[in-house]
Short mmCIF file of C-alpha atoms and ligand atoms in Angstrom, two decimals:
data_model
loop_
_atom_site.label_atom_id
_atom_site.label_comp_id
_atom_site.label_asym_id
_atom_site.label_seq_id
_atom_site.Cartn_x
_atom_site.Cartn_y
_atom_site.Cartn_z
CA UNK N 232 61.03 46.52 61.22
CA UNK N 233 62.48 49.76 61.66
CA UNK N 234 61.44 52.54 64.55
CA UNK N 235 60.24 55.06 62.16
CA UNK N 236 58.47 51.79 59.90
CA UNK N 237 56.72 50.98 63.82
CA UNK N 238 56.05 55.02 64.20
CA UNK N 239 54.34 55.24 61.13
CA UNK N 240 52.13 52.50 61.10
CA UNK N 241 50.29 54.28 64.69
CA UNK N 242 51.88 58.37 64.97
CA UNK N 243 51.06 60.02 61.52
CA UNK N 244 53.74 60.51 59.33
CA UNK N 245 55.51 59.25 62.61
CA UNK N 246 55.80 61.68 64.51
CA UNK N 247 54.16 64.34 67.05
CA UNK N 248 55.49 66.86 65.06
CA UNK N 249 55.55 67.62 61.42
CA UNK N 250 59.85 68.87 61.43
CA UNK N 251 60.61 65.87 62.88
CA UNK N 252 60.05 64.22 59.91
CA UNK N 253 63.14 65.24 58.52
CA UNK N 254 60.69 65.86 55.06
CA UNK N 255 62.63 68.94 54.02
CA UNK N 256 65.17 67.28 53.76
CA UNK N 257 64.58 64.22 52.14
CA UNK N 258 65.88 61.49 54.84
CA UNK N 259 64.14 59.19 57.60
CA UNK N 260 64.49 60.85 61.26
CA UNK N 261 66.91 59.37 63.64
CA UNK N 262 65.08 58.30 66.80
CA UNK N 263 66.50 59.65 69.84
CA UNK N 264 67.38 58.09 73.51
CA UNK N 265 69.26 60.36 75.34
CA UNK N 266 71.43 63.50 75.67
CA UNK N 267 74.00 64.60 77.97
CA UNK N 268 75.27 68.75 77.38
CA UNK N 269 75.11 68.67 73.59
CA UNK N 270 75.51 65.31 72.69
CA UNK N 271 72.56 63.44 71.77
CA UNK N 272 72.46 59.67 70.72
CA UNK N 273 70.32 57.59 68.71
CA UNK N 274 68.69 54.31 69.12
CA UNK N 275 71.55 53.00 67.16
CA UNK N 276 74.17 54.31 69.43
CA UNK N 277 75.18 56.84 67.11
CA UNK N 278 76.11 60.29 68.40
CA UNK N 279 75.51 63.62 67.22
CA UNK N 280 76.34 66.88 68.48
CA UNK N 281 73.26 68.88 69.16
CA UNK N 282 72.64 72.49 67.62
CA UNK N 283 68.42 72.42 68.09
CA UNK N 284 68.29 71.99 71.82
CA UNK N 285 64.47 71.05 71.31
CA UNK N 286 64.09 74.02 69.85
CA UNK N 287 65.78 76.29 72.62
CA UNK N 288 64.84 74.82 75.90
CA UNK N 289 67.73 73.36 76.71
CA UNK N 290 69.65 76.93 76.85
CA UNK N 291 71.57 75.24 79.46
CA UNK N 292 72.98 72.04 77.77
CA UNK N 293 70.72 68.80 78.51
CA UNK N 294 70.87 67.24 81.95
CA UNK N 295 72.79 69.76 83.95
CA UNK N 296 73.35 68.01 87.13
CA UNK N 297 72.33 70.12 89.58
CA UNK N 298 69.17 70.79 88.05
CA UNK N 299 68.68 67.02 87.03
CA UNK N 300 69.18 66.22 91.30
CA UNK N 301 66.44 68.45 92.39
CA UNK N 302 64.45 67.34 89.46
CA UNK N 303 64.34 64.11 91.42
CA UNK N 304 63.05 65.41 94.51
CA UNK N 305 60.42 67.47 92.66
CA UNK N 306 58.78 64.47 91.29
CA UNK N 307 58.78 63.07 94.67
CA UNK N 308 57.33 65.89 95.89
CA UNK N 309 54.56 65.39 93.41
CA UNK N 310 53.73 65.88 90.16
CA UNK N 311 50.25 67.57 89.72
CA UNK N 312 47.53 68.64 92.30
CA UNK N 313 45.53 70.60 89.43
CA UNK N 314 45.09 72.99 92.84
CA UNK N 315 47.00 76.01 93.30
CA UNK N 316 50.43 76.04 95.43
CA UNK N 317 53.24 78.18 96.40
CA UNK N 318 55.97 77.97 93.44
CA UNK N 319 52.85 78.61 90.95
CA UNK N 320 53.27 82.54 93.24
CA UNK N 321 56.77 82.16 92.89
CA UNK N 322 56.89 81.61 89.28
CA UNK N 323 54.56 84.17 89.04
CA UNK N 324 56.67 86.34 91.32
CA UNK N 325 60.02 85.81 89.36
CA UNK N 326 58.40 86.27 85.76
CA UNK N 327 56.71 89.51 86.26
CA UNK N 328 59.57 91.07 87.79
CA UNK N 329 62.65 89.43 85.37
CA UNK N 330 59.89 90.50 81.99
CA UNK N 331 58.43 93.94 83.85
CA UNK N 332 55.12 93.22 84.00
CA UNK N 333 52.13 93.21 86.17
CA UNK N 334 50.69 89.81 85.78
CA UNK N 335 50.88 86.05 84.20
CA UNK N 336 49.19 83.27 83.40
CA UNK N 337 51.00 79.39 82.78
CA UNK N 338 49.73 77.48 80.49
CA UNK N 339 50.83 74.46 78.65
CA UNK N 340 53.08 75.41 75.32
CA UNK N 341 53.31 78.32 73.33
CA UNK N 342 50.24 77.64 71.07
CA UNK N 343 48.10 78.08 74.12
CA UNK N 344 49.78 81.14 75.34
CA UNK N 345 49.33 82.91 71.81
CA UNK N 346 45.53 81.43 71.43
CA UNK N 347 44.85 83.12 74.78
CA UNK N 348 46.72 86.06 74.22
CA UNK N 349 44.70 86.56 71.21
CA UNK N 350 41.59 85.90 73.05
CA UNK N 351 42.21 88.17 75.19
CA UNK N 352 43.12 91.10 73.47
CA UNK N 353 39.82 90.58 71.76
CA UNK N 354 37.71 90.60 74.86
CA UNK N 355 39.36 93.47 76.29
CA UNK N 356 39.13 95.60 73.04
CA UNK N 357 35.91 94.50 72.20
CA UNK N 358 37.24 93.88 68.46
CA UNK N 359 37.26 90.83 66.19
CA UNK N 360 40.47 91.27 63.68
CA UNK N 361 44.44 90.36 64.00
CA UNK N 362 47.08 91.60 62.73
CA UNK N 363 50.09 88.82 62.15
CA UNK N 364 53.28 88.75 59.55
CA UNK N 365 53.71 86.42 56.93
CA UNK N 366 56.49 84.37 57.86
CA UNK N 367 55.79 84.17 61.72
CA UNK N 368 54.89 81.44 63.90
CA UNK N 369 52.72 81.65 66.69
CA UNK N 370 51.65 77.66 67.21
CA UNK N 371 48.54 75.89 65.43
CA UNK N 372 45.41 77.19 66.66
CA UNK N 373 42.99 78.69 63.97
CA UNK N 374 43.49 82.08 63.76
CA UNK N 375 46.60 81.63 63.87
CA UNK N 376 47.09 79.32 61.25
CA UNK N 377 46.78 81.55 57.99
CA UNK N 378 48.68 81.64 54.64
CA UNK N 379 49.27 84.80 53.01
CA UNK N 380 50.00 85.04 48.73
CA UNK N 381 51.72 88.15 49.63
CA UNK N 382 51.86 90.53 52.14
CA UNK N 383 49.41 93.37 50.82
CA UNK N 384 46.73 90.41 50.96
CA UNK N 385 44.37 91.39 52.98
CA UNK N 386 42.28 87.87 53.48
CA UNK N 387 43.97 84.63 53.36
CA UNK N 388 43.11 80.73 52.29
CA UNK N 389 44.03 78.88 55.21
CA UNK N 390 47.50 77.05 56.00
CA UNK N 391 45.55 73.71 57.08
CA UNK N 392 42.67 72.22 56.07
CA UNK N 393 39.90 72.45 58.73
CA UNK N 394 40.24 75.56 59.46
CA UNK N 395 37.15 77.46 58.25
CA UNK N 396 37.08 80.58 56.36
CA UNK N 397 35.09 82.55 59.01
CA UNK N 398 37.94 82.09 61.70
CA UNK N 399 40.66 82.89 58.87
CA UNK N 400 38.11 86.02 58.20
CA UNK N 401 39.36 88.46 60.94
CA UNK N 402 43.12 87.43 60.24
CA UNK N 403 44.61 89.94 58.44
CA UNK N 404 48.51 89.63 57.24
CA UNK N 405 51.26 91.78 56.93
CA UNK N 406 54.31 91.90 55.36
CA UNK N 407 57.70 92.01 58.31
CA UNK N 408 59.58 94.67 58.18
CA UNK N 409 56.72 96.64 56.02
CA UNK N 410 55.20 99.76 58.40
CA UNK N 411 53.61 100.58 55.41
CA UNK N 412 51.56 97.58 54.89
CA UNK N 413 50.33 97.96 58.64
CA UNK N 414 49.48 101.76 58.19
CA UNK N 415 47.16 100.89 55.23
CA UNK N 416 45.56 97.74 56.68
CA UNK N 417 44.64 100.07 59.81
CA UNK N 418 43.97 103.09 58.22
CA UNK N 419 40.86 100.09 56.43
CA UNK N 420 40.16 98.33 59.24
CA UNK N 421 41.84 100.08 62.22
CA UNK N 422 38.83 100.23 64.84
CA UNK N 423 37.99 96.65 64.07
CA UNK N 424 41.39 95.66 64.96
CA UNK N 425 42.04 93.93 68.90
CA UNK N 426 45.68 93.68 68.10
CA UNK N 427 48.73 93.24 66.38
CA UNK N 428 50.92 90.05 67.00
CA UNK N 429 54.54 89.33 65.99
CA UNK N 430 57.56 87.99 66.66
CA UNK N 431 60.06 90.83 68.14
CA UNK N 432 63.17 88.73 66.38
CA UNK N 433 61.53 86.44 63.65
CA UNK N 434 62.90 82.87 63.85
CA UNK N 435 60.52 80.99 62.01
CA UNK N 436 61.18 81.80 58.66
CA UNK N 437 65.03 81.29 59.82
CA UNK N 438 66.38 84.15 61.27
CA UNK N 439 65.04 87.77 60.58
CA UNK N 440 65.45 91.15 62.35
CA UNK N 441 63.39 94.05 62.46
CA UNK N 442 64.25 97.28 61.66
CA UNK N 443 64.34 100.03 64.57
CA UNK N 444 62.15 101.91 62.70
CA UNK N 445 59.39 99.46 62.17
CA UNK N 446 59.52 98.28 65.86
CA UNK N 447 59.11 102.09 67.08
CA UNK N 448 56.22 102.93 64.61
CA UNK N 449 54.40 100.29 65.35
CA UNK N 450 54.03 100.65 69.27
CA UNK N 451 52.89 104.50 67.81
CA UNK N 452 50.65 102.99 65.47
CA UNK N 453 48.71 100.39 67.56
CA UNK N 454 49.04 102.70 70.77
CA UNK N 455 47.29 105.73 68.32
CA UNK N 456 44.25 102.93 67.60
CA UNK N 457 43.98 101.41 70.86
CA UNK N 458 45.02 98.40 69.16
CA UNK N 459 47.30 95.75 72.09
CA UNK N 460 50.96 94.73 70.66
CA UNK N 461 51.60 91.17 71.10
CA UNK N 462 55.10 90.04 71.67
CA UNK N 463 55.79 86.42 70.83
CA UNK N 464 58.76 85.74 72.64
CA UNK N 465 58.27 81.98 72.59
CA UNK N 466 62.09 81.97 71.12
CA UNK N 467 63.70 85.12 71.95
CA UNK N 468 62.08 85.21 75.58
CA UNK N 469 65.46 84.47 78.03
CA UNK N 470 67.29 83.59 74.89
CA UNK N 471 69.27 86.25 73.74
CA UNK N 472 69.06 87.93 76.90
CA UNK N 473 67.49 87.71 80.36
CA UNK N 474 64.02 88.32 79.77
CA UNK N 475 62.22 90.10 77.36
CA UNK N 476 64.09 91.09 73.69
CA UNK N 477 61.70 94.29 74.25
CA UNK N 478 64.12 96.42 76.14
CA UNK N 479 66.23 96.17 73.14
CA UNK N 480 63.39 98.21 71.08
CA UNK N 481 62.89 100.40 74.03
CA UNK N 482 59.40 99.71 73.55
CA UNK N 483 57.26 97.98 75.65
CA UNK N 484 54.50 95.59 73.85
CA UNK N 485 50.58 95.35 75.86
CA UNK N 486 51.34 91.28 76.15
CA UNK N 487 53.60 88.81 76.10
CA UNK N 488 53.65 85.45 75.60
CA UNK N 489 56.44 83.17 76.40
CA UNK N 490 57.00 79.25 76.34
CA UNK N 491 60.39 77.18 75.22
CA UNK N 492 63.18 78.10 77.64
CA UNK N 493 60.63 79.04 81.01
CA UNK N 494 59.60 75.25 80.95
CA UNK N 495 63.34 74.13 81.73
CA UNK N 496 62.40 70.86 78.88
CA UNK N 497 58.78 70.49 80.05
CA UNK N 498 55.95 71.90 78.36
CA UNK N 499 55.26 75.57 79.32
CA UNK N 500 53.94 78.57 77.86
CA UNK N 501 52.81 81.93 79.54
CA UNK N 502 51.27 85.32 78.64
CA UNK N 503 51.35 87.90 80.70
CA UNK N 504 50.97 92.12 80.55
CA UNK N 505 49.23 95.11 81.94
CA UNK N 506 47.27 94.60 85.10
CA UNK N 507 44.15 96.33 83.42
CA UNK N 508 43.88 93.72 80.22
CA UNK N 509 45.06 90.51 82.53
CA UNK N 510 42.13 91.08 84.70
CA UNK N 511 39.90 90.23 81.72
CA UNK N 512 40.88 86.51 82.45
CA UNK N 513 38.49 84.45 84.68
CA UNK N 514 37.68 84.07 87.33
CA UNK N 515 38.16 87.70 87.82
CA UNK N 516 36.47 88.90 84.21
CA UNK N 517 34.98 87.41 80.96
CA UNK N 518 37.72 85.94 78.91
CA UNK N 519 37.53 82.27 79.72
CA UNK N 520 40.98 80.26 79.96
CA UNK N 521 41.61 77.33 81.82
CA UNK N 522 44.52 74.40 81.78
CA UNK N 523 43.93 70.97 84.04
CA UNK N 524 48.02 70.69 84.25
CA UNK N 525 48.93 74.54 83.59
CA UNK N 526 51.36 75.65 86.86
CA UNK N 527 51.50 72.18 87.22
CA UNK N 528 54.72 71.82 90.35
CA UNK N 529 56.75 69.81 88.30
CA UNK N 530 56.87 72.02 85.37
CA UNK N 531 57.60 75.39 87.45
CA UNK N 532 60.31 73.94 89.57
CA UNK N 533 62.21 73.32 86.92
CA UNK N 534 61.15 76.51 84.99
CA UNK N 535 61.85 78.51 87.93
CA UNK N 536 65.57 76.97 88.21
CA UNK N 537 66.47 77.29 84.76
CA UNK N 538 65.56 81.22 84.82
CA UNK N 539 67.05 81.63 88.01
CA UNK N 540 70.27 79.90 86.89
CA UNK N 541 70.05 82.13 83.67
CA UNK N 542 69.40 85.58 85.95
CA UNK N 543 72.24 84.15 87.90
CA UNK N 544 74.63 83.59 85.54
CA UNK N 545 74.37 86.29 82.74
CA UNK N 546 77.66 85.35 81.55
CA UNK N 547 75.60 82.77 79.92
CA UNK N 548 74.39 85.66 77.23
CA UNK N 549 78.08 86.31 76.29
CA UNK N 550 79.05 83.29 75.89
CA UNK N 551 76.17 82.39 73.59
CA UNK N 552 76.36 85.33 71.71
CA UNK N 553 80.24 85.12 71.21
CA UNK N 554 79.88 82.02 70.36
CA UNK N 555 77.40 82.76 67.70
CA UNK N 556 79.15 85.99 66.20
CA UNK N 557 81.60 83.32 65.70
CA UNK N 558 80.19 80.66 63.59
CA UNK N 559 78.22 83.88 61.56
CA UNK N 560 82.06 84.84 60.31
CA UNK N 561 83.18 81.69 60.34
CA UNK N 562 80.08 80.67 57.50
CA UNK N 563 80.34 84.25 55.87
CA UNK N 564 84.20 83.43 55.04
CA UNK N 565 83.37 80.11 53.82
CA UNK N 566 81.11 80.84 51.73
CA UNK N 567 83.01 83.46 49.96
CA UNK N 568 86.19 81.06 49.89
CA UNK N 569 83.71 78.31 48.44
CA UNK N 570 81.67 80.60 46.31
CA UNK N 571 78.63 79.62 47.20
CA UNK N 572 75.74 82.10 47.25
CA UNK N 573 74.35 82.49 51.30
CA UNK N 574 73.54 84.73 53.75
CA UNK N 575 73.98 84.82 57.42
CA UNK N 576 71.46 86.47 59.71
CA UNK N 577 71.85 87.20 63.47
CA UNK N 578 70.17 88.98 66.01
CA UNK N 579 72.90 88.36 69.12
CA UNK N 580 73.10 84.17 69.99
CA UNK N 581 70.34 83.62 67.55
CA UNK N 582 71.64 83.03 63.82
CA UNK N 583 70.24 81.19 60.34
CA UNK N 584 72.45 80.30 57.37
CA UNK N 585 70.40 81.15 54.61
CA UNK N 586 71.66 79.67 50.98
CA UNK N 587 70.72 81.44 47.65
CA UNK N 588 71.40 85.04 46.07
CA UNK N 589 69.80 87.57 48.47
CA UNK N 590 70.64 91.44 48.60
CA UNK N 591 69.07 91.30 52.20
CA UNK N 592 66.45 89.13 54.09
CA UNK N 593 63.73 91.42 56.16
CA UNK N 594 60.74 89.64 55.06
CA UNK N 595 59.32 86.33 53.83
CA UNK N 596 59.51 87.34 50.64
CA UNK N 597 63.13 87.57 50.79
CA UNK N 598 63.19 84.39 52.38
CA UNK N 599 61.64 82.96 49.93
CA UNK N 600 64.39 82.89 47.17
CA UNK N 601 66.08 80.67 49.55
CA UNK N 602 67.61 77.45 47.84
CA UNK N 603 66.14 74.39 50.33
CA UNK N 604 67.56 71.72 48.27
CA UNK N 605 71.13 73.01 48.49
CA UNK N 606 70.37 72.99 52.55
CA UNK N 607 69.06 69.58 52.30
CA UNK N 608 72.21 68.96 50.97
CA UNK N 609 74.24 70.97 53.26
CA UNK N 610 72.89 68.83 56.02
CA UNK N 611 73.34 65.71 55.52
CA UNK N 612 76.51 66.77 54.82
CA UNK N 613 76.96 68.08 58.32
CA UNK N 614 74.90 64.98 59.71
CA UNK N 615 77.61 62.83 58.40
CA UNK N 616 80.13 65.10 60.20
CA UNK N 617 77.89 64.45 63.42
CA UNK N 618 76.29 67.89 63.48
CA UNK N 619 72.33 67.91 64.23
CA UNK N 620 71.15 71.28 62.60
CA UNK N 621 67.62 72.08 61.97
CA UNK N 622 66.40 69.60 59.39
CA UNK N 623 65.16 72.47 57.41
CA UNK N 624 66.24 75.86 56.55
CA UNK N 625 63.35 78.06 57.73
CA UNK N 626 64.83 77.70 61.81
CA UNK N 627 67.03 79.34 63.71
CA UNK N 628 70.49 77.67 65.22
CA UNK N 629 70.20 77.26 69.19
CA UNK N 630 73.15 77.15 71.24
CA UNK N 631 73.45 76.13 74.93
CA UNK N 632 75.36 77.27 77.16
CA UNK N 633 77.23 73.73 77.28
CA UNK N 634 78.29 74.34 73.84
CA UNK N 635 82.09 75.51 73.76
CA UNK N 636 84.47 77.74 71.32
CA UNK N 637 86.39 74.77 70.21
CA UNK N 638 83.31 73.16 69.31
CA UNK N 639 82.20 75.63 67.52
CA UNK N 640 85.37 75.80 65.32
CA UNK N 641 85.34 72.38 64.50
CA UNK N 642 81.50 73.27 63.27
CA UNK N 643 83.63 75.69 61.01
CA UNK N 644 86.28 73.41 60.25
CA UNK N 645 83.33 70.84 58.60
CA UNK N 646 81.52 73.60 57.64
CA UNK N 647 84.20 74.38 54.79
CA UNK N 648 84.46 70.87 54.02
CA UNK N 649 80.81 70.17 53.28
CA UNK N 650 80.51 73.17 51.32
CA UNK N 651 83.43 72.21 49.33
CA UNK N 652 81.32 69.70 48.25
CA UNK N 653 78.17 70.99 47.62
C1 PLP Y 992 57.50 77.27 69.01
C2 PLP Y 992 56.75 78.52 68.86
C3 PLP Y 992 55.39 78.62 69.19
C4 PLP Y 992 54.57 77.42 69.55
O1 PLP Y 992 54.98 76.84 70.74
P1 PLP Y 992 54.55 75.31 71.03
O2 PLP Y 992 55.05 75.09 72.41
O3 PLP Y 992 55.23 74.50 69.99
O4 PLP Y 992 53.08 75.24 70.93
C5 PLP Y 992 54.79 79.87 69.15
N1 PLP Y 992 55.46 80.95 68.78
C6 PLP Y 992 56.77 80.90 68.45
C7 PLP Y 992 57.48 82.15 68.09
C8 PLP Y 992 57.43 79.68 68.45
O5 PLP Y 992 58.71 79.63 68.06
#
């Protein structure tokens, strides 16, 4: 019997996560055994070289020796106390001085970071609604979890089942990229509203960028209704430069919330903000939120080293971004030599190829038009070549700094060919 036959029968669908299924595009997953810089290998022995790095963690190629040797003595140090200890201050330390901010909490991925963040903002504002975009992520919990028909919609049907309608009540969407749409949904509900949440460089719906514009009005906006902006930096946090994307705006957002690369490959998330609205948090206020494993030793050893290797070593930025500039030409010429409709969009080392007609993509809506089967197609073509993309096309490219130019040219190099065939 196959591993994914075995998975099935006790994991649904097989998995612990839905992508991992490989649904989107229409193949049975690979199972997975071990990686070394950006080559990962199957339970077959096959090899493949690695362009999701879990999803961005591994910003520094997978098991970097140095980091993998005091990894060792960490877990002999010990794993958990559930008690509090001296790197959960240094963490702490680090974080609030590398993002500018007063104060953090850890917790335990970036779902529990944006739950609490939300939870927060509503204790501290006293309100009950959120603002979110349609095409963002932010994790699974409830609120969170909404479905939008389009972006003027002010109430939305859930995305799951069992979430009910009365948590999906206060969730209000908005269209990316759309000022207007946020205006007119505070202008109705503006002093109900505890905050607005988004992600500063969209990466869930593949790769989409904010205008100036919309980033600047919107700190006005909320600031205007005493409504908190959210960042959620789960991706862009220390990923397209050392710490916050924020700077970039020159804005600066109420909270944060952060997970993916601060974790160093374990599971980490964090919020963190103004000193006024963190001290909501128990023990010292009212907003309850608690984690048995969250600052957990293990975890922010290796957290700590991967951000202090990044501060370190800002080279690494360059590199990732040169290296992405690279393949966005690289695709754009291809597809014009192959004819095939796409569009590339990058913000820095983060970059989506995107295939259909578009004028531009600044919204889910434009995403939308996007032609999934002819990326289905497009990757197994690349599979075959021994590239691991995303296996779908709503995701952003992540490159590690153990990724190389001439690697990335012989992406281009099968790039062309696969296209050729599409
Ligand atoms: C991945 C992601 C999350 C959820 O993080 P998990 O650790 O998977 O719970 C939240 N927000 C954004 C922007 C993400 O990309």
């Amino acid at each position: 019997m196959s591993l994914y036959d075995r998975a099935k029968k006790v994991i649904p669908g097989g998995v612990n996560s839905p992508v991992r299924a490989f649904g989107s595009v229409h193949m049975e997953p690979p199972f997975f055994q071990e990686a070394k810089g950006i080559v990962l290998k199957d339970t077959t022995g096959k090899e493949y070289i690695d362009f999701i790095t879990s999803w961005g963690p591994m910003i520094l190629g997978h098991g970097q020796e140095d980091l993998m040797e005091k990894a060792k003595r960490y877990l002999e140090e010990g794993i958990t106390f559930g008690l509090p200890t001296e790197i959960e201050v240094e963490m702490a330390e680090l974080f609030t001085r590398t993002t500018h901010t007063d104060m953090v909490r850890m917790v335990n991925s970036g779902t529990e970071a944006t739950m609490s963040a939300i939870r927060l903002a509503r204790g501290y504002t006293g309100r009950n609604k959120i603002i979110k975009f349609e095409g963002c992520y932010h994790g699974h919990s409830d609120s969170l979890l909404v479905k939008s028909g389009s972006g003027t919609l002010t109430y939305n049907a859930p995305t799951s089942l069992g979430v009910p309608e009365d948590t999906i009540r206060h969730t209000i969407v908005c269209e990316y990229n759309n000022i207007e749409d946020v205006k007119a949904q505070i202008e109705k509900y503006g002093s109900d509203i505890a905050c607005v949440i988004l992600e500063p460089i969209a990466g869930n719906m593949g790769v989409v960028v904010p205008t100036d514009k919309f980033m600047k009005e919107l700190r006005k906006v909320t600031e205007e209704h005493g409504i908190l902006l959210i960042f959620d930096e789960v991706i862009t946090g220390f990923r397209t430069t050392f710490g916050s994307v924020s700077k970039d705006f020159g804005i600066t957002p109420d909270l944060f919330c952060f997970g993916k690369i601060i974790g160093g490959g374990l599971p980490v998330g964090a919020f963190a903000g103004k000193r006024e609205i963190m001290e909501y948090l128990s023990p010292l206020g009212g907003v309850y939120q608690a984690g048995t494993l969250s600052g957990n030793p293990l975890a922010m050893k290796m957290g700590r080293d991967v951000l202090l290797t990044l501060e370190k070593h800002q080279e690494i930025y360059t590199h990732l971004e040169e290296m992405a500039m690279t393949l966005e030409k690289g695709f754009i010429e291809n597809l014009k030599l192959t004819g095939i409709p796409g569009k590339v969009n990058r913000y820095k080392s983060m970059l989506s190829l995107f295939f259909g007609e578009f004028e531009e993509i600044k919204s889910y809506e434009d995403v939308k038009a996007a032609d999934t089967e002819m990326y289905a197609k497009y990757f197994k073509g690349m599979l075959e070549e021994g590239f691991l993309f995303a296996p779908a096309q709503f995701e952003a490219i992540f490159l590690s700094n153990a990724h190389t130019n001439e690697v990335i040219e012989k992406v281009l190099d099968s790039n062309l060919k696969v296209l050729r065939k599409l």
